[in-house]
PDB file of C-alpha atoms and ligand atoms in Angstrom:
ATOM      1  CA  UNK Y  19     -14.904   3.533  25.494  1.00 73.00           C
ATOM      2  CA  UNK Y  20     -17.310   4.840  22.826  1.00 85.00           C
ATOM      3  CA  UNK Y  21     -16.235   4.970  19.117  1.00 93.00           C
ATOM      4  CA  UNK Y  22     -16.693   8.451  17.959  1.00 91.00           C
ATOM      5  CA  UNK Y  23     -19.499   8.221  14.641  1.00 94.00           C
ATOM      6  CA  UNK Y  24     -17.910  10.294  11.530  1.00 95.00           C
ATOM      7  CA  UNK Y  25     -19.720  10.559   8.457  1.00 95.00           C
ATOM      8  CA  UNK Y  26     -17.499   8.178   6.221  1.00 97.00           C
ATOM      9  CA  UNK Y  27     -14.732   6.698   8.280  1.00 97.00           C
ATOM     10  CA  UNK Y  28     -15.527   3.323   9.736  1.00 97.00           C
ATOM     11  CA  UNK Y  29     -13.544   3.069  12.944  1.00 98.00           C
ATOM     12  CA  UNK Y  30     -12.757   0.016  14.399  1.00 97.00           C
ATOM     13  CA  UNK Y  31     -11.226  -1.250  17.278  1.00 98.00           C
ATOM     14  CA  UNK Y  32      -8.171  -4.096  17.236  1.00 98.00           C
ATOM     15  CA  UNK Y  33      -7.447  -3.879  20.743  1.00 97.00           C
ATOM     16  CA  UNK Y  34      -9.403  -1.159  23.325  1.00 96.00           C
ATOM     17  CA  UNK Y  35      -6.961   1.839  22.616  1.00 97.00           C
ATOM     18  CA  UNK Y  36      -5.694   0.764  18.898  1.00 98.00           C
ATOM     19  CA  UNK Y  37      -7.781   1.056  16.285  1.00 98.00           C
ATOM     20  CA  UNK Y  38      -8.304   0.254  12.184  1.00 98.00           C
ATOM     21  CA  UNK Y  39      -9.535   3.011  10.443  1.00 98.00           C
ATOM     22  CA  UNK Y  40     -11.145   2.994   7.218  1.00 97.00           C
ATOM     23  CA  UNK Y  41     -12.455   6.301   4.771  1.00 97.00           C
ATOM     24  CA  UNK Y  42     -15.213   4.586   3.102  1.00 96.00           C
ATOM     25  CA  UNK Y  43     -15.697   7.246  -0.358  1.00 94.00           C
ATOM     26  CA  UNK Y  44     -12.561   8.401  -1.900  1.00 89.00           C
ATOM     27  CA  UNK Y  45     -11.963  10.903  -3.640  1.00 84.00           C
ATOM     28  CA  UNK Y  46      -9.938   9.101  -6.568  1.00 85.00           C
ATOM     29  CA  UNK Y  47      -8.396   5.920  -7.450  1.00 82.00           C
ATOM     30  CA  UNK Y  48      -5.263   5.797  -4.988  1.00 87.00           C
ATOM     31  CA  UNK Y  49      -5.572   8.786  -2.944  1.00 90.00           C
ATOM     32  CA  UNK Y  50      -6.590   7.030   0.533  1.00 96.00           C
ATOM     33  CA  UNK Y  51      -5.608   3.505   2.726  1.00 97.00           C
ATOM     34  CA  UNK Y  52      -6.329   2.306   6.234  1.00 98.00           C
ATOM     35  CA  UNK Y  53      -4.554   2.399   8.606  1.00 98.00           C
ATOM     36  CA  UNK Y  54      -3.898   2.306  12.840  1.00 98.00           C
ATOM     37  CA  UNK Y  55      -4.619   4.926  15.264  1.00 98.00           C
ATOM     38  CA  UNK Y  56      -2.433   4.331  18.589  1.00 98.00           C
ATOM     39  CA  UNK Y  57      -4.093   6.242  21.399  1.00 98.00           C
ATOM     40  CA  UNK Y  58      -2.701   8.011  24.452  1.00 98.00           C
ATOM     41  CA  UNK Y  59      -2.036   5.706  26.976  1.00 97.00           C
ATOM     42  CA  UNK Y  60      -0.696   6.450  30.860  1.00 95.00           C
ATOM     43  CA  UNK Y  61       2.997   5.016  31.097  1.00 95.00           C
ATOM     44  CA  UNK Y  62       3.422   3.945  27.298  1.00 97.00           C
ATOM     45  CA  UNK Y  63       2.441   7.325  24.806  1.00 98.00           C
ATOM     46  CA  UNK Y  64       1.318  10.419  26.258  1.00 98.00           C
ATOM     47  CA  UNK Y  65       0.489  11.846  22.504  1.00 98.00           C
ATOM     48  CA  UNK Y  66      -1.695   9.801  19.303  1.00 98.00           C
ATOM     49  CA  UNK Y  67       0.367   8.567  16.995  1.00 98.00           C
ATOM     50  CA  UNK Y  68      -1.047   7.361  14.030  1.00 98.00           C
ATOM     51  CA  UNK Y  69       0.648   4.039  11.354  1.00 98.00           C
ATOM     52  CA  UNK Y  70       0.080   4.603   7.598  1.00 98.00           C
ATOM     53  CA  UNK Y  71      -3.511   6.424   7.765  1.00 98.00           C
ATOM     54  CA  UNK Y  72      -3.740   7.903   4.727  1.00 98.00           C
ATOM     55  CA  UNK Y  73      -7.019   9.671   4.956  1.00 98.00           C
ATOM     56  CA  UNK Y  74      -8.403  13.107   3.716  1.00 97.00           C
ATOM     57  CA  UNK Y  75      -7.304  16.168   5.548  1.00 97.00           C
ATOM     58  CA  UNK Y  76     -10.691  16.755   6.894  1.00 97.00           C
ATOM     59  CA  UNK Y  77     -10.568  13.573   8.409  1.00 98.00           C
ATOM     60  CA  UNK Y  78      -7.587  14.119   9.665  1.00 98.00           C
ATOM     61  CA  UNK Y  79      -8.362  16.879  11.337  1.00 98.00           C
ATOM     62  CA  UNK Y  80     -11.912  15.604  13.204  1.00 98.00           C
ATOM     63  CA  UNK Y  81      -9.694  12.792  14.356  1.00 98.00           C
ATOM     64  CA  UNK Y  82      -7.177  15.042  16.142  1.00 98.00           C
ATOM     65  CA  UNK Y  83      -9.650  17.076  17.710  1.00 97.00           C
ATOM     66  CA  UNK Y  84     -11.192  13.640  19.092  1.00 97.00           C
ATOM     67  CA  UNK Y  85      -8.008  11.939  20.142  1.00 97.00           C
ATOM     68  CA  UNK Y  86      -4.791  14.751  19.640  1.00 96.00           C
ATOM     69  CA  UNK Y  87      -2.635  15.943  19.581  1.00 98.00           C
ATOM     70  CA  UNK Y  88      -0.652  13.988  17.421  1.00 98.00           C
ATOM     71  CA  UNK Y  89       2.906  13.813  18.121  1.00 98.00           C
ATOM     72  CA  UNK Y  90       4.184  10.852  15.673  1.00 98.00           C
ATOM     73  CA  UNK Y  91       3.282   9.189  12.063  1.00 98.00           C
ATOM     74  CA  UNK Y  92       4.557   6.460  10.340  1.00 98.00           C
ATOM     75  CA  UNK Y  93       4.464   5.625   6.670  1.00 98.00           C
ATOM     76  CA  UNK Y  94       4.940   2.576   5.048  1.00 98.00           C
ATOM     77  CA  UNK Y  95       5.855   3.030   1.623  1.00 98.00           C
ATOM     78  CA  UNK Y  96       5.976   6.052  -1.392  1.00 98.00           C
ATOM     79  CA  UNK Y  97       2.661   4.653  -3.105  1.00 97.00           C
ATOM     80  CA  UNK Y  98       0.399   7.635  -3.984  1.00 96.00           C
ATOM     81  CA  UNK Y  99      -2.159   6.105  -1.642  1.00 96.00           C
ATOM     82  CA  UNK Y 100       0.302   5.904   1.102  1.00 98.00           C
ATOM     83  CA  UNK Y 101       1.187   9.196   0.736  1.00 98.00           C
ATOM     84  CA  UNK Y 102      -1.282  11.826  -0.637  1.00 97.00           C
ATOM     85  CA  UNK Y 103      -2.472  13.522   2.448  1.00 98.00           C
ATOM     86  CA  UNK Y 104       0.393  13.160   5.310  1.00 98.00           C
ATOM     87  CA  UNK Y 105       0.813  16.522   5.202  1.00 98.00           C
ATOM     88  CA  UNK Y 106      -2.241  17.007   6.603  1.00 98.00           C
ATOM     89  CA  UNK Y 107      -1.470  15.117  10.047  1.00 98.00           C
ATOM     90  CA  UNK Y 108       2.429  17.284   9.569  1.00 98.00           C
ATOM     91  CA  UNK Y 109       0.559  20.135   9.764  1.00 98.00           C
ATOM     92  CA  UNK Y 110      -1.115  19.487  13.472  1.00 98.00           C
ATOM     93  CA  UNK Y 111       2.454  19.025  14.793  1.00 98.00           C
ATOM     94  CA  UNK Y 112       3.524  15.260  13.186  1.00 98.00           C
ATOM     95  CA  UNK Y 113       6.756  14.637  13.186  1.00 98.00           C
ATOM     96  CA  UNK Y 114       6.879  12.435   9.541  1.00 98.00           C
ATOM     97  CA  UNK Y 115       8.919   8.969   9.157  1.00 98.00           C
ATOM     98  CA  UNK Y 116       8.942   6.666   6.017  1.00 98.00           C
ATOM     99  CA  UNK Y 117      10.973   4.153   4.919  1.00 98.00           C
ATOM    100  CA  UNK Y 118      13.809   5.340   2.926  1.00 97.00           C
ATOM    101  CA  UNK Y 119      14.485   5.951  -0.492  1.00 95.00           C
ATOM    102  CA  UNK Y 120      10.851   6.224  -0.428  1.00 98.00           C
ATOM    103  CA  UNK Y 121      10.780   8.924   2.090  1.00 98.00           C
ATOM    104  CA  UNK Y 122      12.034  11.651  -1.083  1.00 98.00           C
ATOM    105  CA  UNK Y 123       8.595  11.200  -2.606  1.00 98.00           C
ATOM    106  CA  UNK Y 124       6.518  12.629   0.251  1.00 98.00           C
ATOM    107  CA  UNK Y 125       9.011  15.944  -0.175  1.00 98.00           C
ATOM    108  CA  UNK Y 126       9.103  15.907  -4.260  1.00 98.00           C
ATOM    109  CA  UNK Y 127       6.172  14.991  -6.286  1.00 98.00           C
ATOM    110  CA  UNK Y 128       9.513  14.677  -9.188  1.00 98.00           C
ATOM    111  CA  UNK Y 129      11.095  12.197  -6.757  1.00 98.00           C
ATOM    112  CA  UNK Y 130       7.940   9.872  -6.280  1.00 98.00           C
ATOM    113  CA  UNK Y 131       7.890  10.179 -10.221  1.00 98.00           C
ATOM    114  CA  UNK Y 132      11.639   9.612 -11.103  1.00 98.00           C
ATOM    115  CA  UNK Y 133      11.783   7.203  -8.233  1.00 97.00           C
ATOM    116  CA  UNK Y 134       8.966   4.486  -9.923  1.00 97.00           C
ATOM    117  CA  UNK Y 135      10.563   5.185 -13.412  1.00 97.00           C
ATOM    118  CA  UNK Y 136       7.480   6.680 -14.790  1.00 97.00           C
ATOM    119  CA  UNK Y 137      10.215   8.889 -16.304  1.00 97.00           C
ATOM    120  CA  UNK Y 138      11.192   5.944 -18.649  1.00 96.00           C
ATOM    121  CA  UNK Y 139       7.545   6.098 -20.184  1.00 96.00           C
ATOM    122  CA  UNK Y 140       5.349   8.746 -18.989  1.00 97.00           C
ATOM    123  CA  UNK Y 141       5.692  12.613 -19.205  1.00 97.00           C
ATOM    124  CA  UNK Y 142       6.021  14.196 -15.655  1.00 98.00           C
ATOM    125  CA  UNK Y 143       2.529  16.820 -16.118  1.00 97.00           C
ATOM    126  CA  UNK Y 144       0.364  13.587 -17.050  1.00 96.00           C
ATOM    127  CA  UNK Y 145       1.738  11.347 -13.530  1.00 97.00           C
ATOM    128  CA  UNK Y 146       1.731  14.878 -11.566  1.00 97.00           C
ATOM    129  CA  UNK Y 147      -1.892  15.676 -13.057  1.00 95.00           C
ATOM    130  CA  UNK Y 148      -3.004  12.096 -11.612  1.00 95.00           C
ATOM    131  CA  UNK Y 149      -0.856  12.876  -8.567  1.00 96.00           C
ATOM    132  CA  UNK Y 150      -3.605  16.401  -7.978  1.00 95.00           C
ATOM    133  CA  UNK Y 151      -6.465  14.306  -8.778  1.00 94.00           C
ATOM    134  CA  UNK Y 152      -5.709  11.985  -5.798  1.00 94.00           C
ATOM    135  CA  UNK Y 153      -4.918  15.219  -3.633  1.00 94.00           C
ATOM    136  CA  UNK Y 154      -0.599  14.866  -3.238  1.00 97.00           C
ATOM    137  CA  UNK Y 155       0.592  17.910  -1.456  1.00 97.00           C
ATOM    138  CA  UNK Y 156       4.043  17.532  -0.287  1.00 98.00           C
ATOM    139  CA  UNK Y 157       4.927  17.585   3.245  1.00 98.00           C
ATOM    140  CA  UNK Y 158       8.239  19.887   4.190  1.00 98.00           C
ATOM    141  CA  UNK Y 159      10.131  17.587   6.598  1.00 98.00           C
ATOM    142  CA  UNK Y 160      10.828  13.904   6.486  1.00 97.00           C
ATOM    143  CA  UNK Y 161      12.252  11.690   8.649  1.00 98.00           C
ATOM    144  CA  UNK Y 162      13.894   8.572   6.940  1.00 98.00           C
ATOM    145  CA  UNK Y 163      14.437   4.925   8.186  1.00 98.00           C
ATOM    146  CA  UNK Y 164      15.896   1.686   7.164  1.00 98.00           C
ATOM    147  CA  UNK Y 165      12.897  -0.557   6.857  1.00 98.00           C
ATOM    148  CA  UNK Y 166      13.447  -3.587   9.414  1.00 98.00           C
ATOM    149  CA  UNK Y 167      14.271  -1.136  12.398  1.00 98.00           C
ATOM    150  CA  UNK Y 168      12.659  -0.800  15.376  1.00 98.00           C
ATOM    151  CA  UNK Y 169      11.246   2.831  16.170  1.00 98.00           C
ATOM    152  CA  UNK Y 170       9.554   3.541  20.314  1.00 98.00           C
ATOM    153  CA  UNK Y 171       7.815   6.558  20.493  1.00 98.00           C
ATOM    154  CA  UNK Y 172       7.873   6.899  24.970  1.00 97.00           C
ATOM    155  CA  UNK Y 173       7.335   3.424  25.776  1.00 97.00           C
ATOM    156  CA  UNK Y 174       5.106   2.625  22.423  1.00 98.00           C
ATOM    157  CA  UNK Y 175       7.612   0.148  20.383  1.00 98.00           C
ATOM    158  CA  UNK Y 176       6.578  -0.682  16.331  1.00 98.00           C
ATOM    159  CA  UNK Y 177       9.029  -2.827  14.803  1.00 98.00           C
ATOM    160  CA  UNK Y 178       9.148  -2.142  10.519  1.00 98.00           C
ATOM    161  CA  UNK Y 179       9.614  -5.185   8.631  1.00 98.00           C
ATOM    162  CA  UNK Y 180      11.394  -5.321   5.251  1.00 98.00           C
ATOM    163  CA  UNK Y 181       8.534  -6.627   2.196  1.00 98.00           C
ATOM    164  CA  UNK Y 182       9.827  -5.329  -0.581  1.00 98.00           C
ATOM    165  CA  UNK Y 183       8.268  -7.255  -3.313  1.00 98.00           C
ATOM    166  CA  UNK Y 184       5.293  -4.920  -3.627  1.00 98.00           C
ATOM    167  CA  UNK Y 185       8.276  -1.655  -3.708  1.00 97.00           C
ATOM    168  CA  UNK Y 186      11.268  -1.448  -2.251  1.00 96.00           C
ATOM    169  CA  UNK Y 187      11.359   0.760   0.736  1.00 97.00           C
ATOM    170  CA  UNK Y 188       7.532  -0.708   1.638  1.00 98.00           C
ATOM    171  CA  UNK Y 189       7.443  -2.212   5.271  1.00 98.00           C
ATOM    172  CA  UNK Y 190       4.951  -3.772   7.122  1.00 98.00           C
ATOM    173  CA  UNK Y 191       4.632  -3.185  11.281  1.00 98.00           C
ATOM    174  CA  UNK Y 192       4.791  -5.615  14.032  1.00 98.00           C
ATOM    175  CA  UNK Y 193       3.285  -3.599  17.688  1.00 98.00           C
ATOM    176  CA  UNK Y 194       4.961  -6.717  20.036  1.00 98.00           C
ATOM    177  CA  UNK Y 195       3.320  -6.152  23.229  1.00 97.00           C
ATOM    178  CA  UNK Y 196       0.402  -5.833  21.397  1.00 98.00           C
ATOM    179  CA  UNK Y 197       0.617  -8.756  19.024  1.00 98.00           C
ATOM    180  CA  UNK Y 198      -0.998  -6.706  16.144  1.00 98.00           C
ATOM    181  CA  UNK Y 199       1.110  -7.039  12.653  1.00 98.00           C
ATOM    182  CA  UNK Y 200      -0.772  -4.814  10.376  1.00 98.00           C
ATOM    183  CA  UNK Y 201       0.760  -5.664   6.603  1.00 98.00           C
ATOM    184  CA  UNK Y 202       0.293  -2.925   4.649  1.00 98.00           C
ATOM    185  CA  UNK Y 203       0.212  -2.990   1.363  1.00 96.00           C
ATOM    186  CA  UNK Y 204       0.928  -6.634   0.878  1.00 97.00           C
ATOM    187  CA  UNK Y 205      -1.988  -7.600  -1.215  1.00 96.00           C
ATOM    188  CA  UNK Y 206      -4.691  -8.254   1.705  1.00 96.00           C
ATOM    189  CA  UNK Y 207      -7.518  -6.059  -0.080  1.00 95.00           C
ATOM    190  CA  UNK Y 208     -10.815  -7.717   0.358  1.00 94.00           C
ATOM    191  CA  UNK Y 209     -13.353  -5.494   2.074  1.00 91.00           C
ATOM    192  CA  UNK Y 210     -14.688  -8.392   3.542  1.00 93.00           C
ATOM    193  CA  UNK Y 211     -14.887 -12.463   4.011  1.00 94.00           C
ATOM    194  CA  UNK Y 212     -17.321 -12.891   1.236  1.00 94.00           C
ATOM    195  CA  UNK Y 213     -15.707 -10.216  -1.612  1.00 95.00           C
ATOM    196  CA  UNK Y 214     -13.212 -10.705  -3.729  1.00 95.00           C
ATOM    197  CA  UNK Y 215     -10.531  -8.007  -4.608  1.00 95.00           C
ATOM    198  CA  UNK Y 216      -7.367  -7.633  -6.820  1.00 95.00           C
ATOM    199  CA  UNK Y 217      -4.499  -9.216  -4.646  1.00 96.00           C
ATOM    200  CA  UNK Y 218      -0.932  -8.163  -4.679  1.00 97.00           C
ATOM    201  CA  UNK Y 219       0.264  -5.851  -6.633  1.00 96.00           C
ATOM    202  CA  UNK Y 220       3.584  -5.755  -8.605  1.00 97.00           C
ATOM    203  CA  UNK Y 221       3.203  -2.773 -11.289  1.00 97.00           C
ATOM    204  CA  UNK Y 222       6.311  -0.949 -11.291  1.00 97.00           C
ATOM    205  CA  UNK Y 223       9.982  -1.453 -12.937  1.00 96.00           C
ATOM    206  CA  UNK Y 224      11.057  -2.102  -9.235  1.00 95.00           C
ATOM    207  CA  UNK Y 225       8.763  -4.751  -7.771  1.00 97.00           C
ATOM    208  CA  UNK Y 226       9.338  -8.465  -7.838  1.00 97.00           C
ATOM    209  CA  UNK Y 227       7.169 -11.320  -7.560  1.00 98.00           C
ATOM    210  CA  UNK Y 228       9.494 -13.514  -5.835  1.00 97.00           C
ATOM    211  CA  UNK Y 229      10.591 -11.881  -3.656  1.00 98.00           C
ATOM    212  CA  UNK Y 230       6.693 -11.283  -2.755  1.00 97.00           C
ATOM    213  CA  UNK Y 231       6.275 -15.305  -2.456  1.00 97.00           C
ATOM    214  CA  UNK Y 232       9.051 -14.664  -0.070  1.00 98.00           C
ATOM    215  CA  UNK Y 233       7.462 -12.015   1.689  1.00 98.00           C
ATOM    216  CA  UNK Y 234       4.284 -13.570   2.178  1.00 98.00           C
ATOM    217  CA  UNK Y 235       5.712 -16.906   3.767  1.00 98.00           C
ATOM    218  CA  UNK Y 236       7.810 -14.831   6.367  1.00 98.00           C
ATOM    219  CA  UNK Y 237       4.663 -12.643   6.802  1.00 98.00           C
ATOM    220  CA  UNK Y 238       2.729 -15.944   7.838  1.00 98.00           C
ATOM    221  CA  UNK Y 239       5.439 -17.016   9.992  1.00 98.00           C
ATOM    222  CA  UNK Y 240       5.712 -13.472  12.060  1.00 98.00           C
ATOM    223  CA  UNK Y 241       1.289 -13.731  12.066  1.00 98.00           C
ATOM    224  CA  UNK Y 242       1.904 -17.217  13.408  1.00 98.00           C
ATOM    225  CA  UNK Y 243       4.201 -16.953  16.030  1.00 98.00           C
ATOM    226  CA  UNK Y 244       3.999 -13.233  16.749  1.00 98.00           C
ATOM    227  CA  UNK Y 245       0.486 -11.918  16.706  1.00 98.00           C
ATOM    228  CA  UNK Y 246      -3.084 -12.109  17.690  1.00 98.00           C
ATOM    229  CA  UNK Y 247      -4.583  -9.672  15.299  1.00 98.00           C
ATOM    230  CA  UNK Y 248      -4.044  -8.836  11.432  1.00 98.00           C
ATOM    231  CA  UNK Y 249      -4.997  -5.851   9.410  1.00 98.00           C
ATOM    232  CA  UNK Y 250      -3.320  -4.198   6.983  1.00 98.00           C
ATOM    233  CA  UNK Y 251      -4.309  -0.852   4.188  1.00 97.00           C
ATOM    234  CA  UNK Y 252      -7.095  -2.291   2.654  1.00 94.00           C
ATOM    235  CA  UNK Y 253      -9.164  -5.062   4.684  1.00 95.00           C
ATOM    236  CA  UNK Y 254     -10.601  -5.809   7.784  1.00 97.00           C
ATOM    237  CA  UNK Y 255      -8.948  -7.226  10.771  1.00 98.00           C
ATOM    238  CA  UNK Y 256      -8.279 -11.035  10.460  1.00 98.00           C
ATOM    239  CA  UNK Y 257      -7.474 -13.086  14.367  1.00 98.00           C
ATOM    240  CA  UNK Y 258      -5.238 -15.947  14.606  1.00 97.00           C
ATOM    241  CA  UNK Y 259      -5.098 -18.614  13.461  1.00 96.00           C
ATOM    242  CA  UNK Y 260      -7.013 -17.634  10.438  1.00 97.00           C
ATOM    243  CA  UNK Y 261      -4.473 -18.296   7.496  1.00 97.00           C
ATOM    244  CA  UNK Y 262      -7.060 -16.539   4.955  1.00 97.00           C
ATOM    245  CA  UNK Y 263      -5.794 -13.977   3.973  1.00 97.00           C
ATOM    246  CA  UNK Y 264      -1.804 -15.918   2.920  1.00 98.00           C
ATOM    247  CA  UNK Y 265      -3.799 -18.222   0.707  1.00 98.00           C
ATOM    248  CA  UNK Y 266      -5.844 -15.381  -0.601  1.00 98.00           C
ATOM    249  CA  UNK Y 267      -2.359 -13.714  -1.660  1.00 98.00           C
ATOM    250  CA  UNK Y 268      -0.742 -17.168  -2.903  1.00 98.00           C
ATOM    251  CA  UNK Y 269      -3.307 -18.072  -4.945  1.00 97.00           C
ATOM    252  CA  UNK Y 270      -3.787 -14.560  -6.500  1.00 98.00           C
ATOM    253  CA  UNK Y 271       0.015 -14.334  -7.936  1.00 98.00           C
ATOM    254  CA  UNK Y 272      -0.874 -17.985  -9.125  1.00 97.00           C
ATOM    255  CA  UNK Y 273      -3.396 -17.193 -10.872  1.00 97.00           C
ATOM    256  CA  UNK Y 274      -2.067 -14.265 -12.586  1.00 98.00           C
ATOM    257  CA  UNK Y 275       0.959 -16.328 -13.915  1.00 97.00           C
ATOM    258  CA  UNK Y 276      -1.358 -18.639 -15.209  1.00 97.00           C
ATOM    259  CA  UNK Y 277      -3.271 -15.685 -16.627  1.00 97.00           C
ATOM    260  CA  UNK Y 278      -0.056 -14.447 -18.572  1.00 97.00           C
ATOM    261  CA  UNK Y 279       1.219 -18.466 -19.476  1.00 96.00           C
ATOM    262  CA  UNK Y 280      -2.295 -19.089 -21.279  1.00 97.00           C
ATOM    263  CA  UNK Y 281      -2.464 -15.690 -23.037  1.00 97.00           C
ATOM    264  CA  UNK Y 282       1.136 -16.660 -24.526  1.00 97.00           C
ATOM    265  CA  UNK Y 283       0.512 -19.923 -25.411  1.00 96.00           C
ATOM    266  CA  UNK Y 284      -2.915 -19.704 -27.249  1.00 95.00           C
ATOM    267  CA  UNK Y 285      -1.398 -16.309 -29.580  1.00 95.00           C
ATOM    268  CA  UNK Y 286       1.681 -18.419 -30.271  1.00 96.00           C
ATOM    269  CA  UNK Y 287       3.897 -15.512 -28.880  1.00 95.00           C
ATOM    270  CA  UNK Y 288       6.896 -18.075 -27.196  1.00 92.00           C
ATOM    271  CA  UNK Y 289       9.213 -17.196 -29.464  1.00 93.00           C
ATOM    272  CA  UNK Y 290       8.108 -13.400 -29.783  1.00 95.00           C
ATOM    273  CA  UNK Y 291      10.376 -10.843 -28.467  1.00 95.00           C
ATOM    274  CA  UNK Y 292       9.598  -9.574 -25.296  1.00 95.00           C
ATOM    275  CA  UNK Y 293       7.945  -6.300 -26.163  1.00 96.00           C
ATOM    276  CA  UNK Y 294       5.694  -7.806 -28.704  1.00 96.00           C
ATOM    277  CA  UNK Y 295       4.692 -10.372 -26.029  1.00 97.00           C
ATOM    278  CA  UNK Y 296       3.648  -7.187 -23.638  1.00 97.00           C
ATOM    279  CA  UNK Y 297       1.690  -5.547 -26.516  1.00 97.00           C
ATOM    280  CA  UNK Y 298      -0.017  -7.877 -27.448  1.00 97.00           C
ATOM    281  CA  UNK Y 299      -1.150  -8.426 -24.053  1.00 97.00           C
ATOM    282  CA  UNK Y 300      -1.602  -5.182 -23.182  1.00 97.00           C
ATOM    283  CA  UNK Y 301      -4.266  -5.558 -26.160  1.00 96.00           C
ATOM    284  CA  UNK Y 302      -6.196  -7.772 -24.124  1.00 96.00           C
ATOM    285  CA  UNK Y 303      -6.918  -6.187 -21.036  1.00 95.00           C
ATOM    286  CA  UNK Y 304      -5.845  -9.327 -18.420  1.00 96.00           C
ATOM    287  CA  UNK Y 305      -5.474  -7.350 -15.750  1.00 96.00           C
ATOM    288  CA  UNK Y 306      -7.423  -4.021 -15.658  1.00 94.00           C
ATOM    289  CA  UNK Y 307     -10.521  -2.762 -17.852  1.00 93.00           C
ATOM    290  CA  UNK Y 308      -8.846  -0.403 -20.387  1.00 93.00           C
ATOM    291  CA  UNK Y 309     -10.987  -0.119 -22.470  1.00 92.00           C
ATOM    292  CA  UNK Y 310     -13.557   1.512 -20.603  1.00 93.00           C
ATOM    293  CA  UNK Y 311     -10.592   4.275 -19.319  1.00 93.00           C
ATOM    294  CA  UNK Y 312      -9.204   7.258 -20.920  1.00 93.00           C
ATOM    295  CA  UNK Y 313      -6.914  10.595 -20.516  1.00 93.00           C
ATOM    296  CA  UNK Y 314      -4.207  10.355 -17.994  1.00 93.00           C
ATOM    297  CA  UNK Y 315      -6.116   6.705 -15.774  1.00 94.00           C
ATOM    298  CA  UNK Y 316      -5.623   4.719 -19.159  1.00 95.00           C
ATOM    299  CA  UNK Y 317      -1.871   5.958 -19.603  1.00 96.00           C
ATOM    300  CA  UNK Y 318      -0.837   4.861 -15.837  1.00 96.00           C
ATOM    301  CA  UNK Y 319      -3.122   1.852 -15.895  1.00 96.00           C
ATOM    302  CA  UNK Y 320      -1.402   0.808 -19.171  1.00 97.00           C
ATOM    303  CA  UNK Y 321       1.989   1.821 -17.520  1.00 97.00           C
ATOM    304  CA  UNK Y 322       1.106  -0.390 -14.383  1.00 96.00           C
ATOM    305  CA  UNK Y 323      -0.392  -3.285 -16.043  1.00 97.00           C
ATOM    306  CA  UNK Y 324       2.661  -3.492 -18.980  1.00 97.00           C
ATOM    307  CA  UNK Y 325       4.842  -3.874 -15.947  1.00 98.00           C
ATOM    308  CA  UNK Y 326       2.331  -6.610 -14.247  1.00 98.00           C
ATOM    309  CA  UNK Y 327       3.098  -8.585 -16.923  1.00 98.00           C
ATOM    310  CA  UNK Y 328       6.937  -7.739 -17.604  1.00 97.00           C
ATOM    311  CA  UNK Y 329       7.468  -9.251 -13.968  1.00 97.00           C
ATOM    312  CA  UNK Y 330       5.541 -12.292 -14.561  1.00 97.00           C
ATOM    313  CA  UNK Y 331       7.319 -12.774 -17.782  1.00 96.00           C
ATOM    314  CA  UNK Y 332      10.321 -12.576 -15.701  1.00 95.00           C
ATOM    315  CA  UNK Y 333       9.317 -15.268 -13.304  1.00 93.00           C
ATOM    316  CA  UNK Y 334       8.950 -17.442 -16.492  1.00 86.00           C
ATOM    317  CA  UNK Y 335      12.691 -17.446 -17.035  1.00 76.00           C
ATOM    318  CA  UNK Y 336      13.409 -17.753 -13.692  1.00 71.00           C
TER     319      UNK Y 336
HETATM  320 ZN1   ZN P 403       1.591   0.260  -2.056  1.00 64.85          ZN
END
């Protein structure tokens, strides 16, 4: 079966009837993520199913025209690049599932604002503006699920796997029959094997680097034992036994920790308070080029970077 050609979409076959879809150009920094389309198949699923394919409404409609109608949509977690456009699938008739409690973030932006702790440091209007720039639009109805449960749509099975270092509700998906492991936002974000990415992301209070390391180990084992293909929210398809995604993830965390440790040492901050250390390190633009950013984007990146640094400080004490 030939794949449709849609401008600004990259569509790849993982298997004959499961596709990985990527929106090439995004309207803003955190507005889209790649996801899987489970095409209708006799005696498996009569209708189209989408796993965490958060792309702009116009593309949702085009894909639904080709492969739809859609029956079910599963979201992997409550970050903006995974929730902005889910309403578009819902409007086409999809029943939407999302991990609890982040499922509430799709229903009301205030839940997103408070749930990730933005309210500790930033005004609602600042974060709301960032949400609007990314195209956030709420859903009407949600089916929350507990991370780790298995979902069944007719005869299609998807096992959710809790990877909570990235965010409390964050899940990956194992399709046991198709031998596909989708690790969602675990941090494998290389556009191709040659190009570097940012890596694991833990820029909120609720993230945990030590849990992240456990999640990577767990994902690696599941991949080796149960999957032929590895897909994720911001990268290409990897084939078992290629373990480069896991090496990349571990290395990125290690390098980031060294970056923080070295900055503390070279600025003689060892005995300073956490606040003094964080303020000094934020000035250094260790993780994001904030000197080039302004307005709400600067505020949000500064907030995220402060938590990346604080999460690394926690690791120093552990
Ligand atoms: Zn995320």
